[in-house]
Short mmCIF file of C-alpha atoms in Angstrom, two decimals:
data_model
loop_
_atom_site.label_atom_id
_atom_site.label_comp_id
_atom_site.label_asym_id
_atom_site.label_seq_id
_atom_site.Cartn_x
_atom_site.Cartn_y
_atom_site.Cartn_z
CA MET A 1 0.00 0.00 0.00
CA ALA A 2 1.10 3.57 -0.63
CA GLU A 3 2.19 5.58 2.36
CA SER A 4 -0.23 8.16 3.73
CA GLY A 5 -0.19 11.23 1.50
CA ASP A 6 1.54 9.44 -1.37
CA SER A 7 -0.70 8.59 -4.29
CA GLN A 8 0.07 5.67 -6.56
CA ASP A 9 2.50 6.70 -9.29
CA VAL A 10 3.31 3.35 -10.92
CA PHE A 11 0.64 1.20 -12.51
CA ALA A 12 0.48 -2.23 -14.08
CA ASP A 13 0.73 -2.44 -17.84
CA TYR A 14 -2.71 -3.85 -18.52
CA ALA A 15 -1.86 -4.97 -22.05
CA VAL A 16 0.88 -7.16 -20.55
CA SER A 17 -1.36 -8.39 -17.71
CA ARG A 18 -4.15 -9.20 -20.15
CA ALA A 19 -1.95 -11.18 -22.56
CA PHE A 20 -0.28 -13.01 -19.65
CA SER A 21 -3.74 -13.87 -18.25
CA LEU A 22 -4.84 -15.14 -21.67
CA ALA A 23 -1.87 -17.52 -21.91
CA ALA A 24 -2.30 -18.82 -18.34
CA THR A 25 -6.05 -19.31 -18.74
CA ILE A 26 -5.73 -21.30 -21.97
CA LEU A 27 -2.89 -23.40 -20.54
CA ASP A 28 -5.02 -24.32 -17.51
CA ALA A 29 -7.90 -25.35 -19.79
CA GLY A 30 -5.90 -28.35 -21.01
CA PRO A 31 -5.81 -29.90 -24.47
CA TYR A 32 -9.53 -29.36 -25.11
CA GLY A 33 -9.08 -25.60 -24.92
CA LEU A 34 -11.69 -22.87 -24.61
CA THR A 35 -14.21 -21.21 -26.88
CA LYS A 36 -14.19 -17.46 -27.44
CA GLN A 37 -17.12 -17.04 -25.10
CA GLN A 38 -15.38 -18.99 -22.35
CA ILE A 39 -12.21 -16.96 -22.85
CA ARG A 40 -14.13 -13.71 -22.55
CA GLN A 41 -15.72 -14.91 -19.32
CA ARG A 42 -12.56 -16.29 -17.70
CA VAL A 43 -9.69 -13.96 -18.61
CA GLU A 44 -9.15 -11.02 -16.30
CA HIS A 45 -9.32 -7.67 -18.15
CA TYR A 46 -11.69 -9.23 -20.69
CA ARG A 47 -14.38 -9.49 -18.03
CA SER A 48 -13.93 -5.81 -17.18
CA GLU A 49 -14.52 -4.99 -20.85
CA SER A 50 -17.84 -6.82 -20.91
CA GLU A 51 -19.69 -3.66 -21.95
CA GLN A 52 -17.71 -3.20 -25.14
CA SER A 53 -19.11 -4.39 -28.44
CA ARG A 54 -18.36 -7.82 -29.84
CA THR A 55 -16.42 -6.23 -32.71
CA ALA A 56 -14.25 -4.17 -30.35
CA TRP A 57 -13.53 -7.21 -28.20
CA GLU A 58 -12.65 -9.29 -31.27
CA ARG A 59 -10.05 -6.68 -32.25
CA LEU A 60 -8.62 -6.71 -28.73
CA PHE A 61 -8.51 -10.51 -28.69
CA SER A 62 -6.83 -10.66 -32.10
CA ARG A 63 -4.21 -8.16 -30.96
CA ASP A 64 -3.44 -10.19 -27.83
CA LYS A 65 -3.13 -13.41 -29.84
CA ALA A 66 -0.68 -11.69 -32.20
CA ILE A 67 1.38 -10.39 -29.26
CA LEU A 68 1.59 -13.87 -27.73
CA ARG A 69 2.64 -15.40 -31.03
CA ASP A 70 5.28 -12.71 -31.44
CA CYS A 71 6.69 -13.81 -28.06
CA GLY A 72 6.78 -17.46 -29.09
CA VAL A 73 3.49 -18.61 -27.49
CA ARG A 74 1.62 -20.50 -30.20
CA LEU A 75 -2.16 -20.64 -29.92
CA ARG A 76 -3.85 -23.43 -31.83
CA GLU A 77 -7.05 -22.53 -33.62
CA PRO A 78 -8.57 -25.77 -34.96
CA GLU A 79 -11.53 -25.88 -37.25
CA ALA A 80 -14.96 -25.33 -35.70
CA SER A 81 -16.51 -28.49 -34.30
CA VAL A 82 -19.80 -27.41 -35.88
CA PRO A 83 -19.28 -26.11 -39.42
CA GLY A 84 -20.39 -22.53 -39.82
CA SER A 85 -20.34 -21.77 -36.08
CA ALA A 86 -17.40 -19.53 -35.22
CA ASP A 87 -18.38 -19.62 -31.55
CA ASP A 88 -17.35 -23.29 -31.40
CA TYR A 89 -13.72 -22.57 -32.28
CA ARG A 90 -11.55 -23.75 -29.43
CA TYR A 91 -8.24 -22.17 -28.62
CA SER A 92 -5.55 -24.22 -26.94
CA ILE A 93 -1.81 -24.26 -26.29
CA ASP A 94 0.02 -27.54 -26.70
CA PRO A 95 2.18 -28.01 -23.56
CA ALA A 96 4.87 -29.54 -25.76
CA ASP A 97 4.98 -26.32 -27.80
CA TYR A 98 5.22 -23.97 -24.83
CA GLY A 99 8.69 -22.73 -24.02
CA ILE A 100 12.11 -23.60 -25.32
CA PRO A 101 12.50 -27.33 -26.04
CA GLU A 102 14.79 -29.30 -23.77
CA LEU A 103 18.43 -29.31 -24.78
CA GLU A 104 21.37 -31.36 -23.60
CA LEU A 105 24.45 -29.21 -23.13
CA ASP A 106 27.81 -30.61 -22.14
CA ALA A 107 30.23 -28.89 -19.77
CA ALA A 108 32.19 -27.22 -22.57
CA GLU A 109 29.03 -25.75 -24.10
CA LEU A 110 27.92 -24.45 -20.71
CA ILE A 111 31.25 -22.70 -20.22
CA VAL A 112 30.98 -21.14 -23.70
CA LEU A 113 27.54 -19.79 -22.81
CA GLN A 114 28.89 -18.43 -19.55
CA GLN A 115 31.69 -16.58 -21.31
CA ALA A 116 29.61 -15.36 -24.26
CA GLN A 117 28.35 -12.32 -22.37
CA HIS A 118 31.88 -10.91 -22.33
CA ALA A 119 31.92 -10.79 -26.12
CA TRP A 120 29.85 -7.60 -25.99
CA ALA A 121 30.72 -4.22 -24.52
CA GLY A 122 27.73 -2.67 -22.79
CA LEU A 123 25.50 -3.72 -19.93
CA ARG A 124 22.36 -4.19 -22.04
CA ALA A 125 24.10 -6.44 -24.55
CA GLN A 126 25.78 -8.45 -21.79
CA SER A 127 22.45 -8.77 -19.98
CA SER A 128 20.75 -10.00 -23.18
CA VAL A 129 23.38 -12.72 -23.61
CA GLN A 130 23.10 -13.63 -19.94
CA GLN A 131 19.31 -14.05 -20.17
CA ALA A 132 19.63 -16.17 -23.30
CA ALA A 133 22.32 -18.32 -21.67
CA TRP A 134 20.15 -18.80 -18.58
CA ALA A 135 17.19 -19.81 -20.76
CA LEU A 136 19.27 -22.42 -22.59
CA ARG A 137 20.82 -23.78 -19.39
CA SER A 138 17.44 -24.06 -17.68
CA THR A 139 16.12 -26.32 -20.45
CA SER A 140 19.02 -28.75 -20.22
CA GLY A 141 17.85 -32.19 -19.22
CA ASP A 142 21.30 -33.11 -17.87
CA PRO A 143 21.21 -33.06 -14.06
CA GLU A 144 24.89 -32.12 -14.14
CA SER A 145 24.07 -28.97 -16.13
CA GLU A 146 24.06 -26.99 -12.92
CA ASN A 147 27.80 -27.29 -12.80
CA ALA A 148 30.33 -26.95 -15.56
CA GLY A 149 32.48 -29.70 -14.11
CA ASP A 150 36.16 -29.54 -13.32
CA ALA A 151 36.55 -26.16 -14.96
CA GLY A 152 35.20 -24.66 -11.77
CA ALA A 153 32.96 -22.16 -13.53
CA GLU A 154 29.63 -21.58 -11.85
CA VAL A 155 26.86 -21.60 -14.44
CA VAL A 156 23.65 -21.57 -12.44
CA GLY A 157 21.58 -18.66 -11.23
CA PRO A 158 21.56 -15.26 -12.85
CA GLY A 159 25.26 -15.38 -13.67
CA PRO A 160 28.22 -13.27 -12.59
CA GLU A 161 28.06 -9.56 -12.05
CA LEU A 162 28.00 -7.80 -15.39
CA ALA A 163 31.32 -6.24 -16.20
CA PRO A 164 31.45 -2.64 -17.45
CA ALA A 165 32.87 -2.03 -20.88
CA ASN A 166 36.64 -2.34 -20.94
CA PRO A 167 38.24 -0.41 -23.82
CA ALA A 168 41.22 -2.78 -23.78
CA ARG A 169 39.03 -5.85 -24.23
CA LEU A 170 38.23 -7.06 -27.73
CA THR A 171 34.46 -7.14 -28.23
CA VAL A 172 32.10 -7.66 -31.14
CA GLY A 173 30.04 -4.56 -30.47
CA THR A 174 28.30 -2.18 -28.11
CA ASP A 175 24.74 -1.72 -26.89
CA ALA A 176 24.14 0.71 -29.75
CA ASP A 177 25.41 -1.84 -32.29
CA LEU A 178 23.12 -4.55 -30.92
CA ALA A 179 20.12 -2.19 -30.96
CA GLN A 180 20.75 -1.27 -34.60
CA LEU A 181 21.22 -4.94 -35.54
CA GLU A 182 17.83 -5.65 -33.94
CA HIS A 183 16.23 -3.03 -36.19
CA ILE A 184 17.92 -4.48 -39.27
CA ALA A 185 16.85 -8.01 -38.34
CA ALA A 186 13.28 -6.80 -37.78
CA VAL A 187 13.15 -5.44 -41.34
CA GLY A 188 14.50 -8.71 -42.72
CA ARG A 189 16.76 -9.68 -45.57
CA GLY A 190 15.45 -8.81 -49.01
CA ARG A 191 13.03 -6.21 -47.68
CA PRO A 192 13.12 -2.48 -48.51
CA ALA A 193 14.13 -0.13 -45.70
CA VAL A 194 14.69 3.56 -45.03
CA PHE A 195 16.97 5.42 -42.63
CA ARG A 196 18.87 8.67 -42.18
CA TYR A 197 22.60 8.49 -42.79
CA ILE A 198 25.47 10.92 -42.40
CA ARG A 199 28.56 10.41 -44.51
CA ARG A 200 32.07 11.17 -43.33
CA GLY A 201 32.80 14.88 -43.58
CA GLN A 202 29.15 15.90 -43.86
CA HIS A 203 27.04 17.75 -41.31
CA GLU A 204 23.55 16.82 -42.45
CA THR A 205 21.85 13.47 -42.67
CA GLN A 206 20.37 12.15 -45.88
CA TRP A 207 17.51 9.73 -46.31
CA ARG A 208 18.54 6.43 -47.85
CA ARG A 209 16.24 3.94 -49.54
CA VAL A 210 17.73 0.47 -49.67
CA VAL A 211 16.97 -3.23 -49.88
CA VAL A 212 18.57 -5.05 -46.94
CA LEU A 213 21.05 -7.78 -47.86
CA GLY A 214 22.78 -8.38 -44.54
CA ALA A 215 25.12 -7.04 -41.90
CA GLY A 216 28.72 -7.75 -40.98
CA VAL A 217 31.59 -6.52 -38.88
CA LEU A 218 35.08 -5.52 -39.90
CA GLY A 219 36.38 -2.99 -37.41
CA HIS A 220 32.87 -1.51 -37.37
CA TRP A 221 29.42 -2.93 -37.96
CA TYR A 222 28.07 -2.37 -41.46
CA LEU A 223 24.70 -2.70 -43.12
CA VAL A 224 25.13 -4.16 -46.60
CA ALA A 225 22.28 -3.22 -48.92
CA TYR A 226 21.25 -2.37 -52.45
CA ASP A 227 20.89 1.42 -52.67
CA LEU A 228 17.80 2.19 -54.73
CA ASP A 229 18.82 5.79 -55.43
CA ARG A 230 22.43 5.00 -56.39
CA GLN A 231 21.48 1.75 -58.14
CA GLY A 232 24.14 -0.46 -56.66
CA LEU A 233 25.53 -2.27 -53.64
CA ARG A 234 26.55 -0.03 -50.77
CA THR A 235 27.83 -0.48 -47.22
CA PHE A 236 26.71 1.77 -44.36
CA ARG A 237 28.41 2.03 -40.99
CA THR A 238 25.71 1.44 -38.40
CA ASP A 239 27.14 4.08 -36.04
CA ARG A 240 26.47 6.70 -38.73
CA ILE A 241 22.83 5.77 -39.04
CA HIS A 242 20.71 8.32 -37.20
CA GLY A 243 17.65 6.81 -35.61
CA ALA A 244 16.56 3.31 -36.52
CA VAL A 245 16.54 1.37 -39.76
CA SER A 246 12.85 0.81 -40.47
CA ALA A 247 10.79 -0.98 -43.07
CA MET A 248 9.86 1.16 -46.05
CA PRO A 249 6.17 2.11 -45.74
CA THR A 250 3.90 0.22 -48.11
CA ALA A 251 2.67 3.49 -49.61
CA ASP A 252 6.25 4.48 -50.50
CA GLN A 253 6.83 1.08 -52.10
CA GLN A 254 3.72 1.54 -54.21
CA ARG A 255 4.84 5.03 -55.27
CA ALA A 256 8.30 3.79 -56.28
CA ASP A 257 9.06 3.77 -60.00
CA ARG A 258 9.04 0.61 -62.09
CA ARG A 259 12.81 0.12 -61.85
CA ASP A 260 12.80 0.21 -58.04
CA ARG A 261 9.80 -2.09 -57.77
CA HIS A 262 11.48 -4.57 -60.10
CA VAL A 263 14.70 -4.61 -58.04
CA ILE A 264 12.77 -5.02 -54.79
CA GLU A 265 10.80 -7.92 -56.26
CA GLU A 266 13.90 -9.64 -57.67
CA ILE A 267 15.82 -9.41 -54.39
CA SER A 268 12.81 -10.43 -52.27
CA ALA A 269 12.24 -13.47 -54.50
CA GLY A 270 15.89 -14.54 -54.18
CA ARG A 271 16.66 -14.09 -57.86
CA LEU A 272 19.14 -11.28 -57.24
CA TYR A 273 22.02 -11.24 -54.72
CA ALA A 274 20.91 -14.59 -53.32
CA ASP A 275 24.50 -15.80 -52.81
CA ILE A 276 26.01 -12.54 -51.65
CA ASP A 277 29.17 -12.91 -49.54
CA ILE A 278 29.05 -10.23 -46.84
CA SER A 279 32.56 -11.00 -45.59
CA ARG A 280 34.04 -10.63 -49.07
CA ILE A 281 32.23 -7.35 -49.67
CA LEU A 282 33.55 -5.87 -46.44
CA ALA A 283 37.07 -7.18 -47.08
CA ASP A 284 37.07 -5.62 -50.57
CA ARG A 285 35.98 -2.21 -49.33
CA GLY A 286 39.50 -1.00 -48.60
CA PRO A 287 40.10 2.06 -46.45
CA GLU A 288 37.15 4.40 -46.12
CA ASP A 289 39.21 7.44 -47.12
CA SER A 290 42.65 7.96 -48.52
CA PRO A 291 45.15 9.68 -46.22
CA GLU A 292 45.17 12.65 -48.59
CA ARG A 293 41.42 13.10 -48.33
CA VAL A 294 41.54 12.84 -44.54
CA LEU A 295 44.27 15.49 -44.35
CA ARG A 296 42.43 17.79 -46.74
CA GLY A 297 39.31 17.39 -44.63
CA VAL A 298 41.19 18.37 -41.48
CA LEU A 299 42.74 21.36 -43.25
CA GLY A 300 39.37 22.45 -44.58
CA ALA A 301 37.82 22.23 -41.14
CA HIS A 302 40.47 24.58 -39.72
CA GLN A 303 40.14 27.01 -42.63
CA GLY A 304 36.39 27.31 -42.29
CA PRO A 305 34.41 30.38 -41.23
CA THR A 306 35.58 32.17 -38.12
CA SER A 307 32.11 32.20 -36.59
CA PRO A 308 30.91 28.80 -35.40
CA PRO A 309 27.94 27.33 -37.26
CA ARG A 310 24.54 27.38 -35.64
CA LEU A 311 23.83 23.95 -34.25
CA ARG A 312 20.40 22.55 -33.64
CA PRO A 313 19.69 21.59 -30.04
CA LEU A 314 19.83 17.87 -29.44
CA ARG A 315 16.70 16.23 -28.14
CA GLN A 316 17.15 12.83 -26.66
CA SER A 317 14.21 10.71 -27.65
CA VAL A 318 13.37 7.58 -25.73
CA PRO A 319 11.57 5.13 -28.03
CA LYS A 320 8.44 3.55 -26.66
CA GLU A 321 8.98 -0.09 -25.77
CA PRO A 322 6.75 -2.35 -27.90
CA THR A 323 4.17 -4.43 -26.02
CA PRO A 324 5.61 -7.76 -27.29
CA ASP A 325 9.00 -6.83 -25.80
CA LYS A 326 7.39 -5.96 -22.45
CA LEU A 327 5.40 -9.20 -22.42
CA GLU A 328 8.48 -11.19 -23.39
CA ARG A 329 10.32 -9.75 -20.39
CA SER A 330 7.36 -10.46 -18.07
CA LEU A 331 7.17 -14.08 -19.26
CA SER A 332 10.92 -14.42 -18.68
CA LEU A 333 10.60 -12.77 -15.26
CA ALA A 334 7.85 -15.20 -14.27
CA ALA A 335 9.89 -18.18 -15.50
CA PHE A 336 12.95 -16.95 -13.61
CA LEU A 337 11.03 -16.61 -10.34
CA LEU A 338 9.05 -19.85 -10.69
CA SER A 339 12.00 -22.02 -11.71
CA SER A 340 14.41 -20.70 -9.08
CA GLY A 341 12.04 -20.61 -6.13
CA GLY A 342 12.42 -16.85 -5.94
CA ALA A 343 14.96 -14.09 -6.44
CA ARG A 344 15.87 -10.82 -4.80
CA PRO A 345 15.19 -7.40 -6.39
CA SER A 346 18.92 -6.79 -6.75
CA GLU A 347 19.23 -10.03 -8.76
CA LEU A 348 16.26 -9.13 -10.95
CA GLN A 349 17.59 -5.66 -11.69
CA GLU A 350 20.96 -7.08 -12.68
CA HIS A 351 19.54 -9.99 -14.67
CA PHE A 352 17.00 -7.96 -16.66
CA GLN A 353 18.84 -4.61 -16.61
CA VAL A 354 15.75 -2.61 -15.63
CA THR A 355 15.33 0.53 -13.57
CA PRO A 356 13.58 0.41 -10.18
CA ARG A 357 10.46 1.97 -11.73
CA GLN A 358 10.36 -0.61 -14.53
CA LEU A 359 10.89 -3.52 -12.12
CA LEU A 360 8.04 -2.24 -9.96
CA LYS A 361 5.82 -1.90 -13.04
CA ASP A 362 6.68 -5.44 -14.17
CA LEU A 363 5.87 -6.89 -10.73
CA LEU A 364 2.56 -5.02 -10.61
CA SER A 365 1.74 -6.26 -14.13
CA LEU A 366 2.25 -9.87 -13.01
CA GLN A 367 0.21 -9.24 -9.86
CA GLN A 368 -2.73 -8.01 -11.97
CA ALA A 369 -2.80 -11.16 -14.13
CA GLY A 370 -5.71 -13.40 -13.24
CA THR A 371 -8.07 -16.08 -14.42
CA PHE A 372 -11.57 -17.24 -13.50
CA GLY A 373 -12.51 -20.91 -13.46
CA ALA A 374 -15.74 -22.49 -14.59
CA GLU A 375 -17.23 -21.60 -11.19
CA GLN A 376 -16.28 -17.95 -11.83
CA PHE A 377 -13.93 -17.87 -8.85
CA GLY A 378 -11.06 -15.51 -9.55
CA GLU A 379 -7.43 -16.38 -8.88
CA PHE A 380 -4.67 -13.85 -9.36
CA VAL A 381 -0.92 -14.22 -9.49
CA ASP A 382 0.60 -13.85 -6.03
CA VAL A 383 3.77 -11.76 -5.77
CA VAL A 384 5.27 -12.20 -2.28
CA PRO A 385 6.04 -9.86 -0.64
CA PRO A 386 3.56 -7.64 -2.51
CA PRO A 387 5.23 -4.63 -4.14
CA PRO A 388 4.26 -1.11 -3.02
CA LEU A 389 2.42 1.31 -5.30
CA THR A 390 4.89 4.18 -5.34
CA VAL A 391 8.47 4.50 -6.53
CA LYS A 392 9.34 6.33 -3.31
CA GLU A 393 8.30 3.43 -1.09
CA PHE A 394 9.81 0.90 -3.49
CA GLU A 395 13.20 2.63 -3.46
CA ALA A 396 13.16 3.60 0.22
CA GLY A 397 11.94 0.34 1.72
CA TYR A 398 11.47 -2.56 -0.69
CA LEU A 399 14.79 -2.36 -2.54
CA PRO A 400 17.05 -1.74 0.50
CA SER A 401 15.55 -4.72 2.35
CA ASP A 402 16.14 -6.84 -0.79
CA PRO A 403 13.56 -9.51 0.13
CA LEU A 404 13.28 -12.86 -1.60
CA ILE A 405 10.47 -12.39 -4.15
CA THR A 406 8.41 -15.46 -4.95
CA LEU A 407 5.66 -15.99 -7.49
CA GLU A 408 2.69 -18.31 -7.30
CA LEU A 409 0.31 -19.21 -10.12
CA HIS A 410 -2.69 -21.09 -8.76
CA GLY A 411 -3.34 -23.08 -11.92
CA GLU A 412 -1.47 -26.39 -11.83
CA GLN A 413 -0.79 -26.44 -15.55
CA SER A 414 0.18 -22.78 -15.90
CA GLY A 415 2.33 -22.85 -12.77
CA ARG A 416 4.32 -25.78 -14.12
CA LEU A 417 4.63 -24.75 -17.76
CA MET A 418 5.26 -21.05 -17.23
CA SER A 419 8.34 -21.88 -15.17
CA ARG A 420 9.98 -22.66 -18.51
CA PRO A 421 11.50 -19.75 -20.46
CA VAL A 422 9.37 -19.14 -23.51
CA SER A 423 12.15 -17.66 -25.66
CA LEU A 424 15.72 -16.40 -25.68
CA THR A 425 14.33 -12.87 -26.26
CA LYS A 426 15.11 -11.18 -29.57
CA PRO A 427 18.26 -9.32 -28.46
CA GLY A 428 19.44 -12.38 -26.56
CA ALA A 429 19.11 -14.71 -29.54
CA LEU A 430 20.69 -12.14 -31.86
CA SER A 431 23.64 -11.52 -29.54
CA LEU A 432 24.34 -15.27 -29.30
CA LEU A 433 24.08 -15.71 -33.07
CA VAL A 434 26.58 -12.92 -33.62
#
């Protein structure tokens, strides 16, 4: 409860709570599943929307299903038991399909996972690798997987304290590199994309229209793409891309001329640049600039106007976190707490690299997830000890005491299955692949 005089300033993310409730409710229904009407009656946050129209609820339900699928939770939608009756569709989740399948990792593989986090410079990237490594270790069916053997490396739990970036240590990239690679991966190979790019020696960004072919690293990370405006292969340093690489809007694709549409279609279909060798392209680039050009650029900069140019004020924009990413973290948080028997706030902050406010919001979101059985008796997720409702109380009392946080799901099926990590998370999987 909030202290006297302090009003609640952190609230559950109801989109996350609702999607989490949907997954837990369908899991507890067993292989037979539930109809739409049953889902609407049993899932918390659907019941509270009982006054909304059927069409509005259908849109909400479709959005939640898409979010779950994006996180790796596959809902089965078999044919209607009575042809022509959509109300008889039953939605279910196969327990065998929920979570990462069991893997058998030997001691050497466990040690490699443990050390993989040090391949990246940056706490977020290291945390992403650590979460992915934990997810893989937790699925290992080998009872000896909790110890890496004679090597003496501890591989259980949330992992070692994340090390700050060390300039002397060779790494494959930074947090910014990983974030940009996520954007490129989200667009996908063979798909048209747009971004703002600043070339060496220039002061203004230019919009680039490209078709993504891949990414690689050689000293720096590069996006390799077909440049639609320059009609040829180009490489772009990711640290010179301003903002995010994003998919080209459909309207812009439709307005493109015939030549551009043809190139996009040929690359997307795999008829053009299908066997491109990213490593060879980067190796053949040569130096970015000749020494003469670099020296002339330095000389020109010092011979410029005496009055400094007017610079635009920088505005730091914080992108809004997509709901699938928030749900993915909440599912991982639940699995971490359920499988380990509990964890302390300090461990959770380190493992998931979240601020105190975000951790409080995530705990409240889990606490608001609930399901109603056939008898319409509601059961909500228990977070023990219950988190407070204000950041002030959370930071002044809850965090300093660092209590062991446990989670309880009252459904037998959901409590067992949701202790398994559902995915490696997108940045975690990408960082391991790299």
